[in-house]
Amino acid sequence: FRGDLGPSPLDGNVAERTYPEHLARRWNLFSSTITLAFCAFVALAIYAWDTIFHFHMNVIASMMLALQIKIFDKIYGFLVVYLLEWENHKYEMSYFNSLLWKQFLFTSVNNYSAFAYLLLTCPDHICLRVVQHQIVMTMALLSVMRLADIALEGIKVKWKIWREDQQVRESGSEPEARCFTEEQEKFSVYDVS
C-alpha cells in the first residue's frame, strides 16, 4: 500500500498511511477500463476466429479457439496483478474483491462469449449442433491443456530434485531421502491471480 503517513480518518490520535480517495477512484476507473478494453479485444479476436472458421467449424477451429483462450488467459493473469497494484488496495479484502470481479468478467468473456456469439448469429437450428460440437471439443481441449500444465509442473519438480541430487553426488556424498515438505519447496509459486 502506498500512502502518506497522517492522522487516521477514524481516530485522529493514531497515525496511519492514507491515500487520497479521488486518486484511488481514478486508479480503480483506469484499471476497470483496461479490463473492459481487454475484454473488447478478446471479443474482437473471437469475431476474427468466427470469420476465419465460419463455414469450417471443425477440430482445427476448436484447437485455435482453445489456444486463443489459453493465451489470453495467461496474458490477463499477468496483467491483472499490475492492475491491482495500480489500484493500491489498503486491505486484502478489497484487493481480493477487485480481483474476483475482474477475473469473473474477463473469464466469462474469454471462455464463453465465442459460444454465445455462435448461438446469437445462428440463422437456423442446424448450427445448434455445430455449437454443441464446438463447446465439447473446445472444453475437452482446454481440459487436456490443463492436464498438460499439471504434468509439466510435476516434471519440473522431479527435474529440480534430480538436479539437486546430482549436485550432491558430484560433491562426493549420497543424497538423503526427502520429506514431502522438502519436495513442496520445489513447487512453482501459486498465485491466485
Coordinates of C-alpha atoms in Angstrom, one line a residue:
F1 CA 0.0 0.0 0.0
R2 CA 1.3 3.4 -1.0
G3 CA 0.3 6.4 1.0
D4 CA 1.4 9.2 3.2
L5 CA 1.6 8.9 7.0
G6 CA -1.1 11.0 8.5
P7 CA -4.0 11.0 11.1
S8 CA -6.4 8.2 10.8
P9 CA -9.8 9.1 9.5
L10 CA -11.4 7.1 12.3
D11 CA -9.1 8.3 15.1
G12 CA -7.1 11.4 14.7
N13 CA -4.8 10.4 17.5
V14 CA -3.5 7.4 15.6
A15 CA -1.2 7.8 12.6
E16 CA -1.6 5.5 9.6
R17 CA -0.9 5.6 5.9
T18 CA -3.7 7.1 3.9
Y19 CA -4.2 7.6 0.2
P20 CA -6.4 10.3 -1.3
E21 CA -9.9 8.9 -2.2
H22 CA -10.0 10.7 -5.6
L23 CA -6.7 9.2 -6.7
A24 CA -7.9 5.7 -5.5
R25 CA -11.1 6.1 -7.6
R26 CA -9.1 7.3 -10.6
W27 CA -6.8 4.3 -10.5
N28 CA -9.8 2.0 -10.0
L29 CA -11.5 3.5 -13.0
F30 CA -8.3 3.2 -15.1
S31 CA -7.9 -0.5 -14.1
S32 CA -11.5 -1.3 -14.9
T33 CA -11.2 0.5 -18.2
I34 CA -8.1 -1.6 -19.1
T35 CA -10.0 -4.8 -18.1
L36 CA -13.0 -3.8 -20.3
A37 CA -10.7 -2.9 -23.2
F38 CA -9.0 -6.3 -22.9
C39 CA -12.5 -8.0 -22.9
A40 CA -13.3 -6.0 -26.1
F41 CA -10.1 -7.1 -27.6
V42 CA -11.0 -10.7 -26.8
A43 CA -14.4 -10.2 -28.3
L44 CA -12.8 -8.8 -31.5
A45 CA -10.5 -11.9 -31.6
I46 CA -13.5 -14.1 -31.3
Y47 CA -15.2 -12.3 -34.2
A48 CA -12.0 -12.8 -36.3
W49 CA -12.0 -16.5 -35.3
D50 CA -15.6 -16.8 -36.4
T51 CA -14.8 -15.0 -39.6
I52 CA -12.0 -17.4 -40.4
F53 CA -13.7 -20.6 -39.5
H54 CA -17.4 -19.7 -40.0
F55 CA -18.1 -22.4 -42.6
H56 CA -15.4 -24.8 -41.4
M57 CA -16.2 -25.4 -37.7
N58 CA -14.0 -28.5 -37.2
V59 CA -11.3 -29.8 -34.8
I60 CA -8.9 -27.2 -36.1
A61 CA -11.3 -24.4 -35.2
S62 CA -11.7 -25.8 -31.7
M63 CA -7.9 -26.1 -31.3
M64 CA -7.5 -22.5 -32.4
L65 CA -10.2 -21.3 -30.0
A66 CA -8.8 -23.3 -27.1
L67 CA -5.3 -21.9 -27.8
Q68 CA -6.7 -18.4 -28.1
I69 CA -8.5 -18.8 -24.7
K70 CA -5.3 -20.1 -23.0
I71 CA -3.1 -17.4 -24.4
F72 CA -5.5 -14.6 -23.4
D73 CA -5.9 -16.2 -20.0
K74 CA -2.1 -16.2 -19.4
I75 CA -1.8 -12.6 -20.6
Y76 CA -4.6 -11.4 -18.5
G77 CA -3.3 -13.4 -15.5
F78 CA -0.1 -11.4 -15.8
L79 CA -1.8 -8.1 -16.5
V80 CA -4.3 -8.3 -13.6
V81 CA -1.5 -8.3 -11.0
Y82 CA -0.3 -4.9 -12.2
L83 CA -3.9 -3.6 -12.5
L84 CA -4.5 -4.5 -8.8
E85 CA -1.2 -2.9 -7.8
W86 CA -2.2 0.3 -9.5
E87 CA -5.5 0.3 -7.6
N88 CA -3.4 0.5 -4.4
H89 CA -5.6 -1.5 -2.1
K90 CA -5.1 -1.0 1.6
Y91 CA -6.8 -4.2 2.8
E92 CA -6.7 -7.7 1.5
M93 CA -10.5 -8.0 1.3
S94 CA -10.8 -5.1 -1.2
Y95 CA -7.8 -6.5 -3.2
F96 CA -9.5 -9.9 -3.5
N97 CA -12.9 -8.5 -4.2
S98 CA -11.4 -6.4 -7.1
L99 CA -9.5 -9.5 -8.3
L100 CA -12.7 -11.6 -8.1
W101 CA -14.8 -9.2 -10.2
K102 CA -12.1 -8.6 -12.8
Q103 CA -11.4 -12.3 -13.1
F104 CA -15.1 -13.1 -13.3
L105 CA -15.7 -10.6 -16.0
F106 CA -12.7 -11.5 -18.1
T107 CA -13.1 -15.3 -17.7
S108 CA -16.7 -15.1 -18.7
V109 CA -15.9 -13.1 -21.9
N110 CA -12.8 -15.2 -22.7
N111 CA -14.3 -18.7 -22.1
Y112 CA -17.9 -18.4 -23.1
S113 CA -18.5 -15.4 -25.4
A114 CA -17.5 -17.4 -28.5
F115 CA -20.3 -19.9 -27.9
A116 CA -22.8 -17.1 -27.1
Y117 CA -21.8 -15.3 -30.3
L118 CA -22.2 -18.5 -32.4
L119 CA -25.7 -19.0 -30.9
L120 CA -26.7 -15.4 -31.5
T121 CA -25.6 -15.4 -35.1
C122 CA -27.1 -18.8 -35.8
P123 CA -29.7 -18.5 -38.6
D124 CA -31.3 -21.9 -38.2
H125 CA -31.4 -24.9 -35.9
I126 CA -28.8 -26.8 -37.9
C127 CA -26.0 -24.7 -36.4
L128 CA -27.0 -25.6 -32.9
R129 CA -25.4 -29.0 -33.4
V130 CA -22.2 -27.2 -34.6
V131 CA -22.2 -25.1 -31.4
Q132 CA -22.7 -28.2 -29.3
H133 CA -19.7 -29.8 -31.1
Q134 CA -17.6 -26.7 -30.6
I135 CA -18.4 -26.5 -26.9
V136 CA -17.5 -30.1 -26.3
M137 CA -14.3 -30.1 -28.4
T138 CA -13.0 -26.7 -27.0
M139 CA -13.7 -27.7 -23.4
A140 CA -12.1 -31.1 -23.9
L141 CA -9.0 -29.4 -25.4
L142 CA -8.9 -26.9 -22.6
S143 CA -9.0 -29.8 -20.1
V144 CA -6.2 -31.6 -21.9
M145 CA -4.2 -28.4 -21.9
R146 CA -4.7 -28.0 -18.1
L147 CA -3.7 -31.6 -17.5
A148 CA -0.6 -31.0 -19.6
D149 CA 0.1 -27.9 -17.4
I150 CA -0.1 -30.1 -14.3
A151 CA 2.1 -32.8 -15.8
L152 CA 4.7 -30.2 -16.8
E153 CA 4.8 -28.8 -13.3
G154 CA 5.3 -32.3 -11.9
I155 CA 8.2 -32.9 -14.4
K156 CA 9.8 -29.6 -13.4
V157 CA 9.7 -30.6 -9.7
K158 CA 11.2 -34.0 -10.4
W159 CA 13.9 -32.4 -12.6
K160 CA 14.8 -29.9 -9.8
I161 CA 15.1 -32.8 -7.3
W162 CA 17.1 -34.9 -9.7
R163 CA 19.5 -32.0 -10.5
E164 CA 19.9 -31.3 -6.8
D165 CA 20.7 -34.9 -6.1
Q166 CA 23.2 -34.9 -9.0
Q167 CA 25.0 -31.9 -7.4
V168 CA 25.1 -33.7 -4.0
R169 CA 26.6 -36.8 -5.7
E170 CA 29.2 -34.7 -7.5
S171 CA 30.3 -33.3 -4.2
G172 CA 31.1 -36.8 -3.1
S173 CA 28.2 -37.7 -0.8
E174 CA 25.0 -39.6 -1.2
P175 CA 21.7 -37.6 -1.3
E176 CA 19.4 -38.1 1.7
A177 CA 15.7 -39.1 1.4
R178 CA 13.5 -36.1 1.2
C179 CA 10.3 -35.5 3.2
F180 CA 7.2 -34.1 1.5
T181 CA 7.9 -30.6 2.7
E182 CA 11.3 -30.5 1.0
E183 CA 9.6 -31.6 -2.2
Q184 CA 7.0 -28.9 -1.8
E185 CA 9.8 -26.3 -1.7
K186 CA 10.5 -27.2 -5.3
F187 CA 6.9 -26.4 -6.5
S188 CA 6.2 -23.3 -8.5
V189 CA 4.8 -20.4 -6.7
Y190 CA 1.0 -20.4 -7.0
D191 CA -0.6 -17.0 -7.4
V192 CA -4.4 -16.6 -7.1
S193 CA -4.5 -14.2 -10.0

